[in-house]
mmCIF file with all atom_site columns, C-alpha atoms in Angstrom:
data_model
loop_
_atom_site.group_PDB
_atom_site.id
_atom_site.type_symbol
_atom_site.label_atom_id
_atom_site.label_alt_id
_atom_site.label_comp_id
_atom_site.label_asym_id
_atom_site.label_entity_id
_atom_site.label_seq_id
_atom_site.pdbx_PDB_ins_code
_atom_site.Cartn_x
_atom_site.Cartn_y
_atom_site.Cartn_z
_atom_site.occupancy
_atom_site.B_iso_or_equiv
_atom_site.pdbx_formal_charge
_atom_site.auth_seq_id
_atom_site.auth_comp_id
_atom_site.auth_asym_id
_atom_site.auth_atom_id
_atom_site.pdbx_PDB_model_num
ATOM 1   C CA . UNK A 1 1   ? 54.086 248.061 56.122 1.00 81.00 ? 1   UNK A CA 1
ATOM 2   C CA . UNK A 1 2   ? 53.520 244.315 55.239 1.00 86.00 ? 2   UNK A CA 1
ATOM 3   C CA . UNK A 1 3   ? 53.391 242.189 52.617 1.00 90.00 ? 3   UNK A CA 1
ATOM 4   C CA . UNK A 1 4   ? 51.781 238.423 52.618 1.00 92.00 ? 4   UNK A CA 1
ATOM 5   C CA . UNK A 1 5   ? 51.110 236.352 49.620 1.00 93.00 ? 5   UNK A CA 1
ATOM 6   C CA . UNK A 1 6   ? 50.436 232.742 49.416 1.00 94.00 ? 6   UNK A CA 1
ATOM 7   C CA . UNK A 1 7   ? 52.080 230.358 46.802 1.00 95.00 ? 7   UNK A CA 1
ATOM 8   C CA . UNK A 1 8   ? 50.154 227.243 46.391 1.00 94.00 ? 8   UNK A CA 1
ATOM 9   C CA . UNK A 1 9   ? 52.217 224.673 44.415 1.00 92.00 ? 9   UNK A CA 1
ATOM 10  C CA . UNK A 1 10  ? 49.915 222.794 42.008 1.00 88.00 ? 10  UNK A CA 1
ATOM 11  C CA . UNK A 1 11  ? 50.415 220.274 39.109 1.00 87.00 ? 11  UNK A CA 1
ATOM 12  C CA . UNK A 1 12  ? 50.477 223.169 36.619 1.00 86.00 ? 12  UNK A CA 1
ATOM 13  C CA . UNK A 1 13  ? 53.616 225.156 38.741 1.00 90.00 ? 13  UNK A CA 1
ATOM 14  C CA . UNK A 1 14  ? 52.908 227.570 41.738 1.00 93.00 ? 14  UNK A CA 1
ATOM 15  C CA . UNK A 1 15  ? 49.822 230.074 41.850 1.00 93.00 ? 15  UNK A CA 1
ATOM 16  C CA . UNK A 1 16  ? 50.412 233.172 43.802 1.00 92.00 ? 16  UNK A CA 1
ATOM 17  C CA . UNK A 1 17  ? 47.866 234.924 45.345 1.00 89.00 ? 17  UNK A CA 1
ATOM 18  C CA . UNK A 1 18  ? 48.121 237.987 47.388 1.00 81.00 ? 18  UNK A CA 1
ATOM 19  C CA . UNK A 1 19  ? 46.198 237.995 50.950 1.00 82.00 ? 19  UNK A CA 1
ATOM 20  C CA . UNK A 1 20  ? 45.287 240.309 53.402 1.00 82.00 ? 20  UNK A CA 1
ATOM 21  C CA . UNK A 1 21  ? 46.163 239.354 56.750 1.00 84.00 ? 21  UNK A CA 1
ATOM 22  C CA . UNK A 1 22  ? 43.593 241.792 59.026 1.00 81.00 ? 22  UNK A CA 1
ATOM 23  C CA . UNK A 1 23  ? 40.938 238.798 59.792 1.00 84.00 ? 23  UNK A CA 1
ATOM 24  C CA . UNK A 1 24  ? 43.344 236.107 61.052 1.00 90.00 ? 24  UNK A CA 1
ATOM 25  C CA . UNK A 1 25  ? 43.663 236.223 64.457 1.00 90.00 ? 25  UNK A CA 1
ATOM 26  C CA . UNK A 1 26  ? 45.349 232.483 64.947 1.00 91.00 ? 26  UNK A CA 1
ATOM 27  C CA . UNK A 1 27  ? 48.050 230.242 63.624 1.00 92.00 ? 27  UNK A CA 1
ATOM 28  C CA . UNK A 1 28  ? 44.810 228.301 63.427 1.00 93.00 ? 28  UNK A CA 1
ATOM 29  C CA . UNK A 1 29  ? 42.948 230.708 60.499 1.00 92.00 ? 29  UNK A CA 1
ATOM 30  C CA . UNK A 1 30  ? 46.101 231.330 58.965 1.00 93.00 ? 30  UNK A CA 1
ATOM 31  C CA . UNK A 1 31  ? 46.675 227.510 58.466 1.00 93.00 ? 31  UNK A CA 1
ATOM 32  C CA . UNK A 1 32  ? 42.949 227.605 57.294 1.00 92.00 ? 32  UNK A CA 1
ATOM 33  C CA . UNK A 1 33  ? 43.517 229.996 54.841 1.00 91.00 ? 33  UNK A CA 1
ATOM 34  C CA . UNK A 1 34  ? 46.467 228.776 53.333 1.00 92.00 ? 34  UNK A CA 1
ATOM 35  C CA . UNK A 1 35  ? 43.974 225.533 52.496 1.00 91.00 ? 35  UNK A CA 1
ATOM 36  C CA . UNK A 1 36  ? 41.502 227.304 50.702 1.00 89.00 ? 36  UNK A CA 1
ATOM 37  C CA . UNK A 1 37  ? 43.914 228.256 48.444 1.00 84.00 ? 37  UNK A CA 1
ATOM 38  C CA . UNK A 1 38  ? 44.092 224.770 46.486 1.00 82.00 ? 38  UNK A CA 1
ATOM 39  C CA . UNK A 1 39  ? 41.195 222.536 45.877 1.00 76.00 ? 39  UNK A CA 1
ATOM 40  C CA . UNK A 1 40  ? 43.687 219.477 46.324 1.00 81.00 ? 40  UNK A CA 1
ATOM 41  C CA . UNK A 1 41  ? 45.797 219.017 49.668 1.00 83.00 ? 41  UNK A CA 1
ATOM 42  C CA . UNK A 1 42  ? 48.593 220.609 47.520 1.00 87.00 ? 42  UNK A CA 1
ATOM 43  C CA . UNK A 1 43  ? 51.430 222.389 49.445 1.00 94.00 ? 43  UNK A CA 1
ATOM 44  C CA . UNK A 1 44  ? 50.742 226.042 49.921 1.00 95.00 ? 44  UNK A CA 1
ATOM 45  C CA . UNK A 1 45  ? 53.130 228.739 51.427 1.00 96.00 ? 45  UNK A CA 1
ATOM 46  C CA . UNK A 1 46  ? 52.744 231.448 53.266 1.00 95.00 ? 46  UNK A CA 1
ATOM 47  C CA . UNK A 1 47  ? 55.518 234.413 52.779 1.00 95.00 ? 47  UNK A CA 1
ATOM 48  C CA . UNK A 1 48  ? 55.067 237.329 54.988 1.00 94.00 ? 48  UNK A CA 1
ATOM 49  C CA . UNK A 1 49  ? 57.870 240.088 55.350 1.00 93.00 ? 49  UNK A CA 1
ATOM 50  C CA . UNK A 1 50  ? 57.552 243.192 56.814 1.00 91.00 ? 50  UNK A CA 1
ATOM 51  C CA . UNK A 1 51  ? 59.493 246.645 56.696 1.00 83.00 ? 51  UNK A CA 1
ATOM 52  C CA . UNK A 1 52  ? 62.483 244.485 55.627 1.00 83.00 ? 52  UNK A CA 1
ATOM 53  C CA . UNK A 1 53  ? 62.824 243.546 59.239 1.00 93.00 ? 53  UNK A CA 1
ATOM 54  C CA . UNK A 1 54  ? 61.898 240.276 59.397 1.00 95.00 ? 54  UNK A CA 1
ATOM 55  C CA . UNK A 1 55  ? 60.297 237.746 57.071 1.00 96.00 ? 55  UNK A CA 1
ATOM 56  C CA . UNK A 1 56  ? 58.557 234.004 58.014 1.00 96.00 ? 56  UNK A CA 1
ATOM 57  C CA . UNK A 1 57  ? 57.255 231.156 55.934 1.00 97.00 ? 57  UNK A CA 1
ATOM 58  C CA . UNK A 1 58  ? 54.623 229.451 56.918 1.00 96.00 ? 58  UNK A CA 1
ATOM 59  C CA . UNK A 1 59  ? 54.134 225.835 55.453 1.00 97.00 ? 59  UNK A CA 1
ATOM 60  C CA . UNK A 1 60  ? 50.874 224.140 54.772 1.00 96.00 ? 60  UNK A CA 1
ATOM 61  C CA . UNK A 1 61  ? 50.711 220.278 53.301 1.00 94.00 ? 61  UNK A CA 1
ATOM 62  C CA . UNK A 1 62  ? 46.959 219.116 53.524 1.00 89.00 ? 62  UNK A CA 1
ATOM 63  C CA . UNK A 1 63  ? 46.034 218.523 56.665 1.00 89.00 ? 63  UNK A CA 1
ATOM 64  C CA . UNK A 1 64  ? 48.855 218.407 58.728 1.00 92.00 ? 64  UNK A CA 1
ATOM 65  C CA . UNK A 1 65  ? 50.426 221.235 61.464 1.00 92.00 ? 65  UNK A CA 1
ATOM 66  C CA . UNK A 1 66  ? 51.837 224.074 59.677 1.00 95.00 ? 66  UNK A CA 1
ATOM 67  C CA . UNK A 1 67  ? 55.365 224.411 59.704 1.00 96.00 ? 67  UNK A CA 1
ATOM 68  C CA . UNK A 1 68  ? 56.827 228.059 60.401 1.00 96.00 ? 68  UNK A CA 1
ATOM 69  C CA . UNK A 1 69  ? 60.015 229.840 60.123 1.00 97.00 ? 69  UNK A CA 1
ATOM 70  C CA . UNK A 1 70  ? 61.042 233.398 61.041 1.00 96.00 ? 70  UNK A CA 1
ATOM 71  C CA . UNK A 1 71  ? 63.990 235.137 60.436 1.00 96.00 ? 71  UNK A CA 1
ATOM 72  C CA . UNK A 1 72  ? 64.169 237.433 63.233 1.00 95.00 ? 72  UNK A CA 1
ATOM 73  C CA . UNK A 1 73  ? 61.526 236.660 66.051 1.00 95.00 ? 73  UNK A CA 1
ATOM 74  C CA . UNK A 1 74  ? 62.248 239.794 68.332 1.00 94.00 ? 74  UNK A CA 1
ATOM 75  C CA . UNK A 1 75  ? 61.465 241.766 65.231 1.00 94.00 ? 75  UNK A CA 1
ATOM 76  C CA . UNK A 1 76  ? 58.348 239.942 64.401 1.00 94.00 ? 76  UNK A CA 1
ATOM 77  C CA . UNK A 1 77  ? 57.530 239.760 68.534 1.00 93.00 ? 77  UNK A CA 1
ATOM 78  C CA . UNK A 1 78  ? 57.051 243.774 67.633 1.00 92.00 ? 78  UNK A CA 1
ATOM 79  C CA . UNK A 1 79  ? 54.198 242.783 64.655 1.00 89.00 ? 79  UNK A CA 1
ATOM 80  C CA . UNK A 1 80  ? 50.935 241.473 64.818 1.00 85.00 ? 80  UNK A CA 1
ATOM 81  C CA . UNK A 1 81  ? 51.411 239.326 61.945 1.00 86.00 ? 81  UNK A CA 1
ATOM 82  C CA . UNK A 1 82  ? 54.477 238.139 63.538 1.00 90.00 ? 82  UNK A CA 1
ATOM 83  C CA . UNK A 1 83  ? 53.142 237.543 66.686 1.00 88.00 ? 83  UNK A CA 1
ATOM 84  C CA . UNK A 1 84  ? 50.621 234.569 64.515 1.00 88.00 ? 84  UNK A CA 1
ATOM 85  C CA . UNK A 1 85  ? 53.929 232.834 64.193 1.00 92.00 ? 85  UNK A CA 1
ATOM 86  C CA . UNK A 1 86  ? 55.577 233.142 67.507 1.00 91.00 ? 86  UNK A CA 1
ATOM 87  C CA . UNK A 1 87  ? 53.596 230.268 68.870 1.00 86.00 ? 87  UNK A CA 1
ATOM 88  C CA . UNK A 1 88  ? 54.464 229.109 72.915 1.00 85.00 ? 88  UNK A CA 1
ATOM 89  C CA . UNK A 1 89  ? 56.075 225.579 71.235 1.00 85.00 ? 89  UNK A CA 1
ATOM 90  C CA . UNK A 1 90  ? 58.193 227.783 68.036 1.00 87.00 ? 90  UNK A CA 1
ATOM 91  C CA . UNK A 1 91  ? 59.899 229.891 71.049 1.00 86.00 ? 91  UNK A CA 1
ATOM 92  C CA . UNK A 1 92  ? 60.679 226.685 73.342 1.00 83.00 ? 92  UNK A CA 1
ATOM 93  C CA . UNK A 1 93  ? 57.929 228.004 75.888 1.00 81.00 ? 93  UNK A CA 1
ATOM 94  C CA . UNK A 1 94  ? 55.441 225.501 78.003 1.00 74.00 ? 94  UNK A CA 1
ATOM 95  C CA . UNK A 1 95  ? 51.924 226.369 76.194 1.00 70.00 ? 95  UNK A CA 1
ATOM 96  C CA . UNK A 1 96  ? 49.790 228.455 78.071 1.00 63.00 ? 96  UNK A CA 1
ATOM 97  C CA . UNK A 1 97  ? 52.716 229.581 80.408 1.00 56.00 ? 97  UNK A CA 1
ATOM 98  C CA . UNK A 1 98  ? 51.848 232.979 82.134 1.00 51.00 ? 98  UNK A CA 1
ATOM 99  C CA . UNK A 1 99  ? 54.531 235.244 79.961 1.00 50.00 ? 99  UNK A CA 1
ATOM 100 C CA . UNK A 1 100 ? 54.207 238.115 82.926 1.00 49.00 ? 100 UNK A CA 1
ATOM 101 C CA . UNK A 1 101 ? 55.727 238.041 86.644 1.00 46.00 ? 101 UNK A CA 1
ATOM 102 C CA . UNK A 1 102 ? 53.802 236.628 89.766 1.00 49.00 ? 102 UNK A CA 1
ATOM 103 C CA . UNK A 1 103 ? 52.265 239.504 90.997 1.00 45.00 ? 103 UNK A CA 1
ATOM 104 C CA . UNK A 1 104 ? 51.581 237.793 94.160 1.00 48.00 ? 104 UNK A CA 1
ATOM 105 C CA . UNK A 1 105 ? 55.462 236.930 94.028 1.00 48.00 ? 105 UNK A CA 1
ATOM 106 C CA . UNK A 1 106 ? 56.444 240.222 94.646 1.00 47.00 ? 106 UNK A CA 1
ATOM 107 C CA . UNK A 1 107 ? 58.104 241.978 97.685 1.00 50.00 ? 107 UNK A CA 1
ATOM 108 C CA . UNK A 1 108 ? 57.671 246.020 98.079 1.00 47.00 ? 108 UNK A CA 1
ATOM 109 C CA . UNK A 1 109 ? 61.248 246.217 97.276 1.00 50.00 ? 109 UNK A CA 1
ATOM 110 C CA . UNK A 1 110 ? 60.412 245.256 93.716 1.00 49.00 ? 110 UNK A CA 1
ATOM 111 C CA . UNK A 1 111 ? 62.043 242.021 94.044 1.00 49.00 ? 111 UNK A CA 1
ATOM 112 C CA . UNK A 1 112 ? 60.428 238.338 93.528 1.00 48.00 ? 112 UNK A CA 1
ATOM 113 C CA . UNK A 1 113 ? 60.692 235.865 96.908 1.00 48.00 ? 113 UNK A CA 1
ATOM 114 C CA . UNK A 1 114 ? 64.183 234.391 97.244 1.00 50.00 ? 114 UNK A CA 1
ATOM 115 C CA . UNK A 1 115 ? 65.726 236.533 94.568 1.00 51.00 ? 115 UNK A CA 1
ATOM 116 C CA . UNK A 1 116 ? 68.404 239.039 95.340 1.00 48.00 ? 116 UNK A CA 1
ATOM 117 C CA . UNK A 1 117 ? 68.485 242.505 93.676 1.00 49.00 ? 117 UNK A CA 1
ATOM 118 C CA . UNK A 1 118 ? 71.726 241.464 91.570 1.00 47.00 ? 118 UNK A CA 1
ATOM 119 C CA . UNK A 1 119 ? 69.484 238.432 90.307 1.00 48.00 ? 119 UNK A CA 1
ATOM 120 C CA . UNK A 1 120 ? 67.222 241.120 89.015 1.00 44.00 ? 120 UNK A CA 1
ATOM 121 C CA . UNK A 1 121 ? 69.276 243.207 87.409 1.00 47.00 ? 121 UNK A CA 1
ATOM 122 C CA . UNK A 1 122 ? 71.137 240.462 85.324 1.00 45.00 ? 122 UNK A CA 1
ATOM 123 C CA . UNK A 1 123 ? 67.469 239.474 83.923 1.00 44.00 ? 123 UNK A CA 1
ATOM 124 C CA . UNK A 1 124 ? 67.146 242.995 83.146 1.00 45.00 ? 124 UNK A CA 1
ATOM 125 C CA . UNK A 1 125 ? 70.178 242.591 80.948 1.00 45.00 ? 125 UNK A CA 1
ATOM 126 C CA . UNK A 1 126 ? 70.090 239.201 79.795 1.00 45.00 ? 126 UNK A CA 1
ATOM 127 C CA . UNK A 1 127 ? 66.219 240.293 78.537 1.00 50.00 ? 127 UNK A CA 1
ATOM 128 C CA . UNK A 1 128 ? 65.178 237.340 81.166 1.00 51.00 ? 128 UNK A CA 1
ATOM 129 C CA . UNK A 1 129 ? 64.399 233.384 80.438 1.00 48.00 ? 129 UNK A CA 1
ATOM 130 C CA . UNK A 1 130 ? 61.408 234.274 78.796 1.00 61.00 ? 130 UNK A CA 1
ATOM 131 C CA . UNK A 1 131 ? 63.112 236.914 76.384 1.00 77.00 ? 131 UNK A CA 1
ATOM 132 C CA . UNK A 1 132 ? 63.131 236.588 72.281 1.00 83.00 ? 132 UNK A CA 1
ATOM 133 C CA . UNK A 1 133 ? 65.837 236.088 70.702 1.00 84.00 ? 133 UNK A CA 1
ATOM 134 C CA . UNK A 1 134 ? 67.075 238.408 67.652 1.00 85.00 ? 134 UNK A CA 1
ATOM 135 C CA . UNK A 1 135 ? 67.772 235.638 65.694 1.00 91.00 ? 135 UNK A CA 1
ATOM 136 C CA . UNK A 1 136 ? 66.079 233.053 63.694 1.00 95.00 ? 136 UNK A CA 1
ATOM 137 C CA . UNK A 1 137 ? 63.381 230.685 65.214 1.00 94.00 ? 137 UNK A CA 1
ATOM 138 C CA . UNK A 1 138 ? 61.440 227.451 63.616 1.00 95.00 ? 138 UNK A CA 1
ATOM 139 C CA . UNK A 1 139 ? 62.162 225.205 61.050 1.00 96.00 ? 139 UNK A CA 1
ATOM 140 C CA . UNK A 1 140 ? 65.060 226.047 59.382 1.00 95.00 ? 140 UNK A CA 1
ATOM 141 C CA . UNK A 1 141 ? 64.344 222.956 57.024 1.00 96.00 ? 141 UNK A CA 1
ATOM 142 C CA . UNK A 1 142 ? 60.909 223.982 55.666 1.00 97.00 ? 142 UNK A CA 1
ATOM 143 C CA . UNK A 1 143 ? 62.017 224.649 52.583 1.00 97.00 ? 143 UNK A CA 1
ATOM 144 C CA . UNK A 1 144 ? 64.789 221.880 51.792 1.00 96.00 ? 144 UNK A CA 1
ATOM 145 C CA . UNK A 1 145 ? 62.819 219.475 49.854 1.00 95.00 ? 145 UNK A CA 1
ATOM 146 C CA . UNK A 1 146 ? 62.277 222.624 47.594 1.00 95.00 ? 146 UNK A CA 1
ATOM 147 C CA . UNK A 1 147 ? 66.173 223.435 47.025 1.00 94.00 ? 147 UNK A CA 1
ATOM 148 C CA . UNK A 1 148 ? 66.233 225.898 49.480 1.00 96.00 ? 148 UNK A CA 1
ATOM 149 C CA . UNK A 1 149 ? 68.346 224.435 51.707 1.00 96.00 ? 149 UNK A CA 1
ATOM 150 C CA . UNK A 1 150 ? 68.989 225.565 55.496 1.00 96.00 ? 150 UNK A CA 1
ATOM 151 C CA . UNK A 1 151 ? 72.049 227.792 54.996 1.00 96.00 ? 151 UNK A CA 1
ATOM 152 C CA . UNK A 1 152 ? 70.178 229.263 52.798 1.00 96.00 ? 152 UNK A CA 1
ATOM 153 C CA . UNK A 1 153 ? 67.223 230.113 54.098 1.00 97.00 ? 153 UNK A CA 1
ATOM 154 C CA . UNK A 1 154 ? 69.565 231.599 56.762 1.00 95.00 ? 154 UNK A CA 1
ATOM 155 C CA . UNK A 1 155 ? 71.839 233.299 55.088 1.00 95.00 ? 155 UNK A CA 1
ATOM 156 C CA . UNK A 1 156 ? 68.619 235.448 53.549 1.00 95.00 ? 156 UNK A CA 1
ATOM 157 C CA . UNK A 1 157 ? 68.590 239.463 53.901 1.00 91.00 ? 157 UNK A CA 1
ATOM 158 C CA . UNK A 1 158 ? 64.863 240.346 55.273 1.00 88.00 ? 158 UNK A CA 1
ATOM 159 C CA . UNK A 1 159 ? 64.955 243.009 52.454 1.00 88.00 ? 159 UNK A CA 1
ATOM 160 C CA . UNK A 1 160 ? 64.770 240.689 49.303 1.00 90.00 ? 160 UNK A CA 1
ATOM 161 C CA . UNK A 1 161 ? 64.021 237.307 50.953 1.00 94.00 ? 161 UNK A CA 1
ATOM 162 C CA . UNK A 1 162 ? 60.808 236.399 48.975 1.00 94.00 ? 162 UNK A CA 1
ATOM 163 C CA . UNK A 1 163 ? 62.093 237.275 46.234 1.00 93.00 ? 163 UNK A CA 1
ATOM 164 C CA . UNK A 1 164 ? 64.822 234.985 46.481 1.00 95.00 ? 164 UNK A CA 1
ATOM 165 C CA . UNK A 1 165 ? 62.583 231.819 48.028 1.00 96.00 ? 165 UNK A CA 1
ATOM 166 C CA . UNK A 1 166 ? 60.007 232.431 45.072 1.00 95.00 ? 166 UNK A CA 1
ATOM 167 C CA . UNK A 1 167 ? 63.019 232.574 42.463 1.00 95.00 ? 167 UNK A CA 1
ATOM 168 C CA . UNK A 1 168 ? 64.548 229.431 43.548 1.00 95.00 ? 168 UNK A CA 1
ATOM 169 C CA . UNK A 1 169 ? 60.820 228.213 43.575 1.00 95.00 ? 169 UNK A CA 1
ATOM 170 C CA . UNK A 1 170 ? 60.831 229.167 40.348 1.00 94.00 ? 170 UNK A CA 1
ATOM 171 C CA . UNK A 1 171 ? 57.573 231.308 41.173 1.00 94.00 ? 171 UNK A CA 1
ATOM 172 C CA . UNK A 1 172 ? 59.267 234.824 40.598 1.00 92.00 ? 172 UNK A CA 1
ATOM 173 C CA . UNK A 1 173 ? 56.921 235.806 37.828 1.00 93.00 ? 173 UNK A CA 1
ATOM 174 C CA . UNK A 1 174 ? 54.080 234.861 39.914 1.00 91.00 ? 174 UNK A CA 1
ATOM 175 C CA . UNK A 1 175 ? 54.934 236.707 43.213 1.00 92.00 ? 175 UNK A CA 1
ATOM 176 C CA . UNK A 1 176 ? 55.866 239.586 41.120 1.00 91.00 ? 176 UNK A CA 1
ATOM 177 C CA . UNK A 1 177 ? 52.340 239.555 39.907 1.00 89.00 ? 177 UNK A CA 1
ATOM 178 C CA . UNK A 1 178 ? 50.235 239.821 43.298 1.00 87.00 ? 178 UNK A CA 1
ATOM 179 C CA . UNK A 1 179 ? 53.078 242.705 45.010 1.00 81.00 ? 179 UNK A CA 1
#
């Protein structure tokens, strides 16, 4: 179970809006969406939280990249709508880079070329360089310029995060209005 809503912050206060996020496949559409919610180039937010796992915030401001944040990215790594915000660059990862092994790597004793079997097992444990952390990832900052400050956003329980971003907002009557 999900819920998304966008709060686009115009010159009247922030309008909330809830949105279904079944037809975005990209970081791309979501950005794209976010845009269409304000005539102007007006900053728009994206709050997504689901089964009071994890929660992100995307950030929109006109035309430029979205920022994104996400409280707990192995938890979101298990979502669709998480996996929109767990972009190659957000987890430190070369874009593009192939996330599975080199098949062509392999020996028949299940081990890659020049790697020892006790090499293998401590990337079994460690979850391996490529592994996501349970732990926040993004920018932790998104939201300072908003008083929502890093240790803050942070310190936020997936449970009632929204809540708490839109109150500080001052947009708690409006997010209560699209949930």
């Amino acid at each position: 179970m999900y819920f998304a809503a966008l709060l686009a912050r115009t010159e009247d206060g922030w309008e909330a809006s809830d949105t279904e996020l079944d037809d975005v496949e990209t970081l791309s559409d979501l950005a794209d969406l976010a845009r269409e919610a304000t005539p102007d180039e007006d900053t728009v937010l994206v709050l997504i939280e689901q089964e009071d796992a994890w929660f992100g915030v995307v950030r929109v401001d006109g035309e430029e990249d979205p920022r994104i944040y996400v409280s707990d990215a192995a938890a979101a790594q298990r979502s669709a709508y998480g996996e929109l915000l767990l972009t190659d660059e957000l987890l430190g990862r070369e874009p593009g880079a192939d996330d599975g092994p080199d098949l062509d790597a392999l020996d028949l004793d299940g081990t890659e070329d020049g790697e020892s079997e006790s090499e293998s097992d401590e990337d079994d444990e460690t979850g391996g360089a490529d592994a996501v952390p349970h732990s926040p990832v993004g920018d932790s900052r998104i939201l300072d310029d908003l008083g929502i400050s890093e240790k803050e956003l942070r310190a936020l329980d997936a449970d009632d995060a929204l809540n708490s971003i839109a109150e500080a907002l001052g947009a708690s009557e409006v997010l209560e209005t699209v949930r």
